[in-house]
mmCIF file of C-alpha atoms in Angstrom:
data_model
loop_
_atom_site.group_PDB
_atom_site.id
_atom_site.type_symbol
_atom_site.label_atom_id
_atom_site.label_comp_id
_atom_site.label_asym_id
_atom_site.label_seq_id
_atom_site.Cartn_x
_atom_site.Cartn_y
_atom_site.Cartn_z
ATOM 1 C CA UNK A 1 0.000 0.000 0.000
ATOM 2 C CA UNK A 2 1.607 3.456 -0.821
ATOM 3 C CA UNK A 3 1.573 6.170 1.468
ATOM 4 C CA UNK A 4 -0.741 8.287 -0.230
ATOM 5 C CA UNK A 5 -3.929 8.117 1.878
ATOM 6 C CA UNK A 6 -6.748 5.634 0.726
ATOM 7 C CA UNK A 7 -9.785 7.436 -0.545
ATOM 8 C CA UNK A 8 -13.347 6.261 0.542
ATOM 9 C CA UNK A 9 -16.984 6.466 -1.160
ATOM 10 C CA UNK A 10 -19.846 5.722 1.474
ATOM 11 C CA UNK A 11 -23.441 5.272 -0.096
ATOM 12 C CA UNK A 12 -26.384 4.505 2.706
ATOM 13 C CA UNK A 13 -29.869 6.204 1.788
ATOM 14 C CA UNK A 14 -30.720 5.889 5.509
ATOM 15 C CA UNK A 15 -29.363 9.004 6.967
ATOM 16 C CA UNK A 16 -28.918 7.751 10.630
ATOM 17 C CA UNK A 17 -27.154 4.434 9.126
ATOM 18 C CA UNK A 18 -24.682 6.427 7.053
ATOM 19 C CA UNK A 19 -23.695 8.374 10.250
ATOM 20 C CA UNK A 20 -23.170 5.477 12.192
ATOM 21 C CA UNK A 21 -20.707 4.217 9.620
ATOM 22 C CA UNK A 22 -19.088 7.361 9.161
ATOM 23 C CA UNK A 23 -18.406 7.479 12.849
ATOM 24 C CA UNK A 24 -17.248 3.954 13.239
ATOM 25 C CA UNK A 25 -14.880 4.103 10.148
ATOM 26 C CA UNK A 26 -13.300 6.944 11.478
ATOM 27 C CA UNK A 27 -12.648 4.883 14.983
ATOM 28 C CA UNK A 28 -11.411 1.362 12.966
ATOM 29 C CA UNK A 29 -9.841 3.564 10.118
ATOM 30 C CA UNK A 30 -8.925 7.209 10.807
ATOM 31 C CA UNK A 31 -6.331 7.491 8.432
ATOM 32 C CA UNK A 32 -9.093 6.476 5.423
ATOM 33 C CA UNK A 33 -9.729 9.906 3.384
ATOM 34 C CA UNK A 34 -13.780 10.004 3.060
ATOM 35 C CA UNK A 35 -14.430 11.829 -0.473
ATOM 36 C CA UNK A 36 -18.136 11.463 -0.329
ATOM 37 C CA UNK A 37 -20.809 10.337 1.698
ATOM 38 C CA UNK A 38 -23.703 9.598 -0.407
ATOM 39 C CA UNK A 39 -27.385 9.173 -0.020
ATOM 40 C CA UNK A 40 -28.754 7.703 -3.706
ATOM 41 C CA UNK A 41 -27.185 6.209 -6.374
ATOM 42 C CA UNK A 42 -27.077 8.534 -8.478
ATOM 43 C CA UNK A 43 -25.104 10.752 -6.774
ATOM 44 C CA UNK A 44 -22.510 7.829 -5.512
ATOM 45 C CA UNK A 45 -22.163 7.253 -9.347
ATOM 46 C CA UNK A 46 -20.697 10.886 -9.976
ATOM 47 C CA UNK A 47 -18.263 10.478 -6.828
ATOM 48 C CA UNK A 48 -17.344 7.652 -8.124
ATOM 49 C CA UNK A 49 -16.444 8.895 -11.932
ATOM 50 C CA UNK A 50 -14.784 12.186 -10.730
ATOM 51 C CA UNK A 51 -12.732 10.959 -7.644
ATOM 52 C CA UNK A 52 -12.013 7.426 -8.296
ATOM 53 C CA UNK A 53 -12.035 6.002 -4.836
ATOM 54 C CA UNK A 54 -9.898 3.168 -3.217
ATOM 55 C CA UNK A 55 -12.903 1.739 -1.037
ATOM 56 C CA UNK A 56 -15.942 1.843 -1.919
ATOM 57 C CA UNK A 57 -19.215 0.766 1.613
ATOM 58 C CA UNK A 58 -22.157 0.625 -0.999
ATOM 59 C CA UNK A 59 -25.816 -0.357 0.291
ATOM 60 C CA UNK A 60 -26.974 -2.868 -1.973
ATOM 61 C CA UNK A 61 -30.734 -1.992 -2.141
ATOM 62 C CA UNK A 62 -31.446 2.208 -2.694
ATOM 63 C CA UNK A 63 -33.881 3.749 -4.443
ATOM 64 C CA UNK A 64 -33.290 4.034 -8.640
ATOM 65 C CA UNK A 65 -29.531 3.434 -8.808
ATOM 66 C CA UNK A 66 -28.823 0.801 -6.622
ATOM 67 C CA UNK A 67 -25.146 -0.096 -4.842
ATOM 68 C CA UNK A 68 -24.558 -2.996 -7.848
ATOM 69 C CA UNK A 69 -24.211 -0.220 -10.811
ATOM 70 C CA UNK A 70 -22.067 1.937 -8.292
ATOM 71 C CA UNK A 71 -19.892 -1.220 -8.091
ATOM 72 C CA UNK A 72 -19.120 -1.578 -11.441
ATOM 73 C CA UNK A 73 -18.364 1.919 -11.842
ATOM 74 C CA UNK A 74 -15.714 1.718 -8.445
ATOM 75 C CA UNK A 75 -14.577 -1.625 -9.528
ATOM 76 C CA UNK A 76 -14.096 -0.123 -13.382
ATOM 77 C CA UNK A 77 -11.852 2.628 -11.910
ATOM 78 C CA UNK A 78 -9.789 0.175 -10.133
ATOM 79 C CA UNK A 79 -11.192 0.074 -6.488
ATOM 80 C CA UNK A 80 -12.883 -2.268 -4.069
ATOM 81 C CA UNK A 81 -15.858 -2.678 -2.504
ATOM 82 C CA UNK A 82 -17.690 -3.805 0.688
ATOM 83 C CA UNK A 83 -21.892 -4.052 0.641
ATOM 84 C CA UNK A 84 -23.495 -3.674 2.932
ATOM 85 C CA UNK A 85 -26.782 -5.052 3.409
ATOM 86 C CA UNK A 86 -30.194 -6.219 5.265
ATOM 87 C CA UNK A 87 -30.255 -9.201 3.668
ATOM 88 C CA UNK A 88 -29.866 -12.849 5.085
ATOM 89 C CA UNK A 89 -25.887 -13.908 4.379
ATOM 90 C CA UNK A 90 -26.756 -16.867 2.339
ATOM 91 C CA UNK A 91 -27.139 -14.336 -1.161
ATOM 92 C CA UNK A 92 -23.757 -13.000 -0.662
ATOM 93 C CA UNK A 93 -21.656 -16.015 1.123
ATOM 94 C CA UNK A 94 -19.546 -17.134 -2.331
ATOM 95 C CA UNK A 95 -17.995 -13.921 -2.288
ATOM 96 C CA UNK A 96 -16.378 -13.285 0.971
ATOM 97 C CA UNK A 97 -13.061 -14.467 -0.828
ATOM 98 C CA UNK A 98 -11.598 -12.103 -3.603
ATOM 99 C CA UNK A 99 -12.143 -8.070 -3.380
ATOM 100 C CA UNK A 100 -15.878 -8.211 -2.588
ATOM 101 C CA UNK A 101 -16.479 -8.001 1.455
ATOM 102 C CA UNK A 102 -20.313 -7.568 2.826
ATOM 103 C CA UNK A 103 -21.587 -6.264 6.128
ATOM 104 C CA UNK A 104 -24.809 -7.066 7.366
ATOM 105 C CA UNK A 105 -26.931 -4.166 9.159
ATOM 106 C CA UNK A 106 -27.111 -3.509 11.550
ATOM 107 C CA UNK A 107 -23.243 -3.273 10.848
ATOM 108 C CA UNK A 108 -21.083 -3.329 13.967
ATOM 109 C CA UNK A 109 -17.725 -1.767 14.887
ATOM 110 C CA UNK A 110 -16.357 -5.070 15.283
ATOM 111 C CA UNK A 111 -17.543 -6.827 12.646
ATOM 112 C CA UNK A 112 -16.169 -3.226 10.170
ATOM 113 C CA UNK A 113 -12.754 -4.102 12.022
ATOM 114 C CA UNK A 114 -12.467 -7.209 10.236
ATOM 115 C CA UNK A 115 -13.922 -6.242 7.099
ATOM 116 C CA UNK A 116 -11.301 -2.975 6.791
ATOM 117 C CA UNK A 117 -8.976 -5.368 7.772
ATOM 118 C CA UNK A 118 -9.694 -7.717 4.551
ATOM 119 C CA UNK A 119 -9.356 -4.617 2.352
ATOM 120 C CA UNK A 120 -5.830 -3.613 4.040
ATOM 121 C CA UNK A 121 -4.335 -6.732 2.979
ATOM 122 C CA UNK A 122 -5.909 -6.905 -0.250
ATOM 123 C CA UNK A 123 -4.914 -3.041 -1.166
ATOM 124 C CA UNK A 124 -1.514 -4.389 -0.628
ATOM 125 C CA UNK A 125 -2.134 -7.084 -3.361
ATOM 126 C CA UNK A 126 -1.710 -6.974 -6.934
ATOM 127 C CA UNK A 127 -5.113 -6.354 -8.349
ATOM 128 C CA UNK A 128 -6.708 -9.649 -9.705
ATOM 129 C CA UNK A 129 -9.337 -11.358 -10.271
ATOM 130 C CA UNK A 130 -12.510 -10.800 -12.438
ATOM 131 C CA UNK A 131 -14.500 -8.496 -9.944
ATOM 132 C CA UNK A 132 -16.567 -6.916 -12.704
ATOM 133 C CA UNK A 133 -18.127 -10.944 -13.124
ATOM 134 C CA UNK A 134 -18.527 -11.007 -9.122
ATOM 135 C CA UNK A 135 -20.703 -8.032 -8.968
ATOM 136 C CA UNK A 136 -22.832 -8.984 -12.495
ATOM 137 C CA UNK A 137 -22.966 -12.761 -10.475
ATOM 138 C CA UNK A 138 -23.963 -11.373 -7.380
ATOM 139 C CA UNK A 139 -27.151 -9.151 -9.437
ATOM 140 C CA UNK A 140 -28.295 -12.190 -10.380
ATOM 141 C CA UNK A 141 -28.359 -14.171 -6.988
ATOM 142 C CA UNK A 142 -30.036 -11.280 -5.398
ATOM 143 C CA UNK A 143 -33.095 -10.916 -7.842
ATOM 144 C CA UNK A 144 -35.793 -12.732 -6.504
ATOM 145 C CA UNK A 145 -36.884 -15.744 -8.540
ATOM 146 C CA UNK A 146 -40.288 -15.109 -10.450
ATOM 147 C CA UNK A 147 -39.529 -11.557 -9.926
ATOM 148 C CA UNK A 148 -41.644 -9.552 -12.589
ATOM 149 C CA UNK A 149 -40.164 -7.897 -15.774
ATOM 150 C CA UNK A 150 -42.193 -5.065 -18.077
ATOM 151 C CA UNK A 151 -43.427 -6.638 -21.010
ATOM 152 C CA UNK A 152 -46.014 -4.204 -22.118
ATOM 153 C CA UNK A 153 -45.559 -0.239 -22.046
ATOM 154 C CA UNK A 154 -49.367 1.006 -21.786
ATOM 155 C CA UNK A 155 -48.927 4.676 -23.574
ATOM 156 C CA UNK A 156 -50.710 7.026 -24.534
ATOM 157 C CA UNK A 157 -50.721 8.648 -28.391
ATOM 158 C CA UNK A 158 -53.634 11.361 -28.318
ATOM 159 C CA UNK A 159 -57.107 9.857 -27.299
ATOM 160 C CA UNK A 160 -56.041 6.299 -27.507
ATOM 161 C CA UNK A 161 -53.295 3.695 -25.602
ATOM 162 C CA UNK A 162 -50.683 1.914 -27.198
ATOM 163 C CA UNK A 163 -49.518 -1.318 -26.067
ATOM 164 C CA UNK A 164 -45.839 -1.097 -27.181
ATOM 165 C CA UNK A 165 -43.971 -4.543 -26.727
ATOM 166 C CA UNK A 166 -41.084 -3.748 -24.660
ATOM 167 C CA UNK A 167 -39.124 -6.106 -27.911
ATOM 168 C CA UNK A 168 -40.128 -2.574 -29.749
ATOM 169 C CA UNK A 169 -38.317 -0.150 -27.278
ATOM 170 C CA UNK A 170 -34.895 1.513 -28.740
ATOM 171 C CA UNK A 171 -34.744 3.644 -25.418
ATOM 172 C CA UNK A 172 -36.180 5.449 -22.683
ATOM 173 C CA UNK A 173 -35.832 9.324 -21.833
ATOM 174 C CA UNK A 174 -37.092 11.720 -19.318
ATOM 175 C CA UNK A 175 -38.720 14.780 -21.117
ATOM 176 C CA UNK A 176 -40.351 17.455 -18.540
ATOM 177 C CA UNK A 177 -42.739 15.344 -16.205
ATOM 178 C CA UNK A 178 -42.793 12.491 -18.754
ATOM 179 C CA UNK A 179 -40.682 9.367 -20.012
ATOM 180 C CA UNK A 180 -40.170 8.910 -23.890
ATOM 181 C CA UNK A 181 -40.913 5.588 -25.008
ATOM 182 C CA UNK A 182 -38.862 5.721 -28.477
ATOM 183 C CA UNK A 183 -39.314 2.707 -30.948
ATOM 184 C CA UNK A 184 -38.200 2.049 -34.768
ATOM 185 C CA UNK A 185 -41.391 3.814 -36.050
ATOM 186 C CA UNK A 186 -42.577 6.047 -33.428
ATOM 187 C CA UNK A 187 -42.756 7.134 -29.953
ATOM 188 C CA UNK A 188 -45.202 7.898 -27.259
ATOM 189 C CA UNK A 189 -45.117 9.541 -23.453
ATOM 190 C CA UNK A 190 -45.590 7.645 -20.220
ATOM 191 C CA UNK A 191 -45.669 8.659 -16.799
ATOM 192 C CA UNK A 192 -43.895 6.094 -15.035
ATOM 193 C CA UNK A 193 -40.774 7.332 -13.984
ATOM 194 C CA UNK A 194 -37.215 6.031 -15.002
ATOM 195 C CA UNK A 195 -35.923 5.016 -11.754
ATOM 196 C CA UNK A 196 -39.608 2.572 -11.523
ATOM 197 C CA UNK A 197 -38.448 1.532 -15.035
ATOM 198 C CA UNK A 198 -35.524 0.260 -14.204
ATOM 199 C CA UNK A 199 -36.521 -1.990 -11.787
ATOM 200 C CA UNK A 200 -39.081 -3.698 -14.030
ATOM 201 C CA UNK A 201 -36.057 -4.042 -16.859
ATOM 202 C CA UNK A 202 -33.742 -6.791 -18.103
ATOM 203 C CA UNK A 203 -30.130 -4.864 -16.967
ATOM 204 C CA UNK A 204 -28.446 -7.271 -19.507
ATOM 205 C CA UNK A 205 -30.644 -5.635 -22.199
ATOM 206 C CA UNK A 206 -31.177 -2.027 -20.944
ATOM 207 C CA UNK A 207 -28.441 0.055 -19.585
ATOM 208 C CA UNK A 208 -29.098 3.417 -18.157
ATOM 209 C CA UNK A 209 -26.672 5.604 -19.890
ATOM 210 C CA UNK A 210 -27.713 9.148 -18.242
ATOM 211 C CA UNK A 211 -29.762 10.037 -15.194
ATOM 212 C CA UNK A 212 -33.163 9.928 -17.694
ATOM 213 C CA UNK A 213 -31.837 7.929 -20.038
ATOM 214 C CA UNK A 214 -32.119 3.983 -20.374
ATOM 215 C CA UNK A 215 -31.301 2.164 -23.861
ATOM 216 C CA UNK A 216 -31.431 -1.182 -25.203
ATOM 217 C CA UNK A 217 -27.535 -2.514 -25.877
ATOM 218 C CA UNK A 218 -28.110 -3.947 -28.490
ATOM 219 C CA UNK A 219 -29.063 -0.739 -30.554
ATOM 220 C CA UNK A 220 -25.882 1.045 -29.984
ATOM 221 C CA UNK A 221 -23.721 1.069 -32.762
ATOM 222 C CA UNK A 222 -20.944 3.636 -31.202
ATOM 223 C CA UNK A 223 -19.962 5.987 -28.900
ATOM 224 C CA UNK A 224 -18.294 9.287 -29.728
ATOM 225 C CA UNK A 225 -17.239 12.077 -28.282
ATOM 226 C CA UNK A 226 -18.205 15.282 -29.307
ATOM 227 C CA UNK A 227 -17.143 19.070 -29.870
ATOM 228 C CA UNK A 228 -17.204 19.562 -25.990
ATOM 229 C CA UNK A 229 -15.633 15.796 -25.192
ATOM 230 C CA UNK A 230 -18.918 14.815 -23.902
ATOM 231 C CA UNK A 231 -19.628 10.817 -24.662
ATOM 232 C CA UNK A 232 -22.670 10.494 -27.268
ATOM 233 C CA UNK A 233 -24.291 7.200 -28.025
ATOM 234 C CA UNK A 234 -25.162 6.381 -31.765
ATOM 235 C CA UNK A 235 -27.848 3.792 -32.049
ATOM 236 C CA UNK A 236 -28.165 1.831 -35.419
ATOM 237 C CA UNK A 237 -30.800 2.668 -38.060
ATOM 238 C CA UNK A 238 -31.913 6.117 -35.683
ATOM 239 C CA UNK A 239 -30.614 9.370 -36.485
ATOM 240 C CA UNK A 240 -31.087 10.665 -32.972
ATOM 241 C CA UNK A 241 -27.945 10.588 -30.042
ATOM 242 C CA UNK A 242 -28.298 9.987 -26.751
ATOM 243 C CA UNK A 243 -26.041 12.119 -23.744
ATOM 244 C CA UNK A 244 -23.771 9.535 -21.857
ATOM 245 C CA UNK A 245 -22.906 11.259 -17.966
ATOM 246 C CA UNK A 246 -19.584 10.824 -16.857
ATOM 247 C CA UNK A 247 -21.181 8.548 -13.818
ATOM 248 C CA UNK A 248 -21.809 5.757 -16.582
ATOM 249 C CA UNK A 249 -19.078 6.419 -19.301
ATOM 250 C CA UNK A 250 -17.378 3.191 -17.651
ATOM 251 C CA UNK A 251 -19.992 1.139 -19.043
ATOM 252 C CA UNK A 252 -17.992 1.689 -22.776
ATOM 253 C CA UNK A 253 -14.915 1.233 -21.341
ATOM 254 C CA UNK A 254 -12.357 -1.512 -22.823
ATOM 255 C CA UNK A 255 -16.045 -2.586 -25.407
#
């Protein structure tokens, strides 16, 4: 480990929860440099692009943007992570070897010891080890069988509803208090808001590429960068881009 000081990202939703770690990291590990301490996703996800952090205490389950796609994103920029969770150990018991750690809340002081204690030594370790496969495995172990999955969009064009196949959908995209449900030949306007999306969608076929903006993989031909260096996504056989936000450019990276 060098002697520049190891950087931290924190993301609890729970206010009091996020203080009590706070406060117990800085008795276990005063020397560790917090950068943020986050309360959605979202926001963890920008921390995580600009500043690049070491460590990484992620709550799996928070509203829209869940600790999972803040993994990747730490894990893409080098760093490792430690859940932490309300959930029973059995989901997340394979992966207390390698870089992945998990606490389960109500986390204790001791119990943090040994867990900052597993990321010293491994922070003195060559980096190994496919963590981006760990995090994608552990998605899948924590979805709950049956769980449901959109396969209509109910939206309405003028005085009528559409039943748009979610097979149909090119992308998603927040427009003023509506979502944009864009297909080959069309589009139409629903309510239901992105973050609700998301839960109800495939992440191996939809990837949220921008806070409002969700889009089928599978219809991206490129991504550029353009006059201002901003990442733009192309999308085969439709002339409109889509906005890529820093907090998900690592999605592209190394494709």
């Amino acid at each position: 480990m060098s002697d520049a000081p190891v950087t931290a990202l924190i993301a609890e939703d729970e206010a009091p929860q996020r203080a009590a770690l706070l406060d117990m990291l800085e008795s276990v590990w005063p020397a560790l440099q917090v950068i943020a301490a986050c309360e959605d996703g979202i926001s963890a996800l920008q921390a995580a692009a600009e500043h690049r952090p070491r460590v990484a205490f992620l709550d799996i389950r928070m509203p829209g943007v869940g600790g999972l796609d803040v993994a990747r994103a730490v894990v893409a920029g080098g760093g490792l992570v430690v859940f932490t969770t309300a959930y029973d150990e059995y989901a997340i018991r394979a992966f207390e070897a390698g870089a992945v750690d998990y606490l389960l809340k109500p986390v204790t002081e001791a119990r943090l010891h040994v867990a900052v204690e597993r990321l010293q030594a491994r922070l003195r370790q060559p980096a190994g080890g496919n963590l981006q496969a760990l995090v994608n495995d552990l998605e899948a172990r924590l979805r709950p069988a049956g769980e449901r999955q959109i396969r209509w969009i109910s939206a309405s064009i003028g005085d009528h509803v559409r039943m748009i196949g979610i097979d149909e959908v090119l992308f998603f995209q927040a427009q003023d208090k509506y979502v944009r449900v864009v297909t080959a030949d069309g589009e139409a306007l629903i309510r239901t808001p992105v973050k609700e999306l998301l839960a109800g969608l495939d992440p191996d076929v939809f990837w949220q590429v921008h806070r409002g903006t969700v889009v089928r993989v599978s219809t991206i031909d490129r991504v550029r960068r353009d006059e201002l260096g901003k990442a733009r996504i192309e999308l085969r056989g439709h002339r409109e881009s889509l906005p890529v936000s820093a907090a998900f450019v690592h999605r592209f990276r190394g494709m």
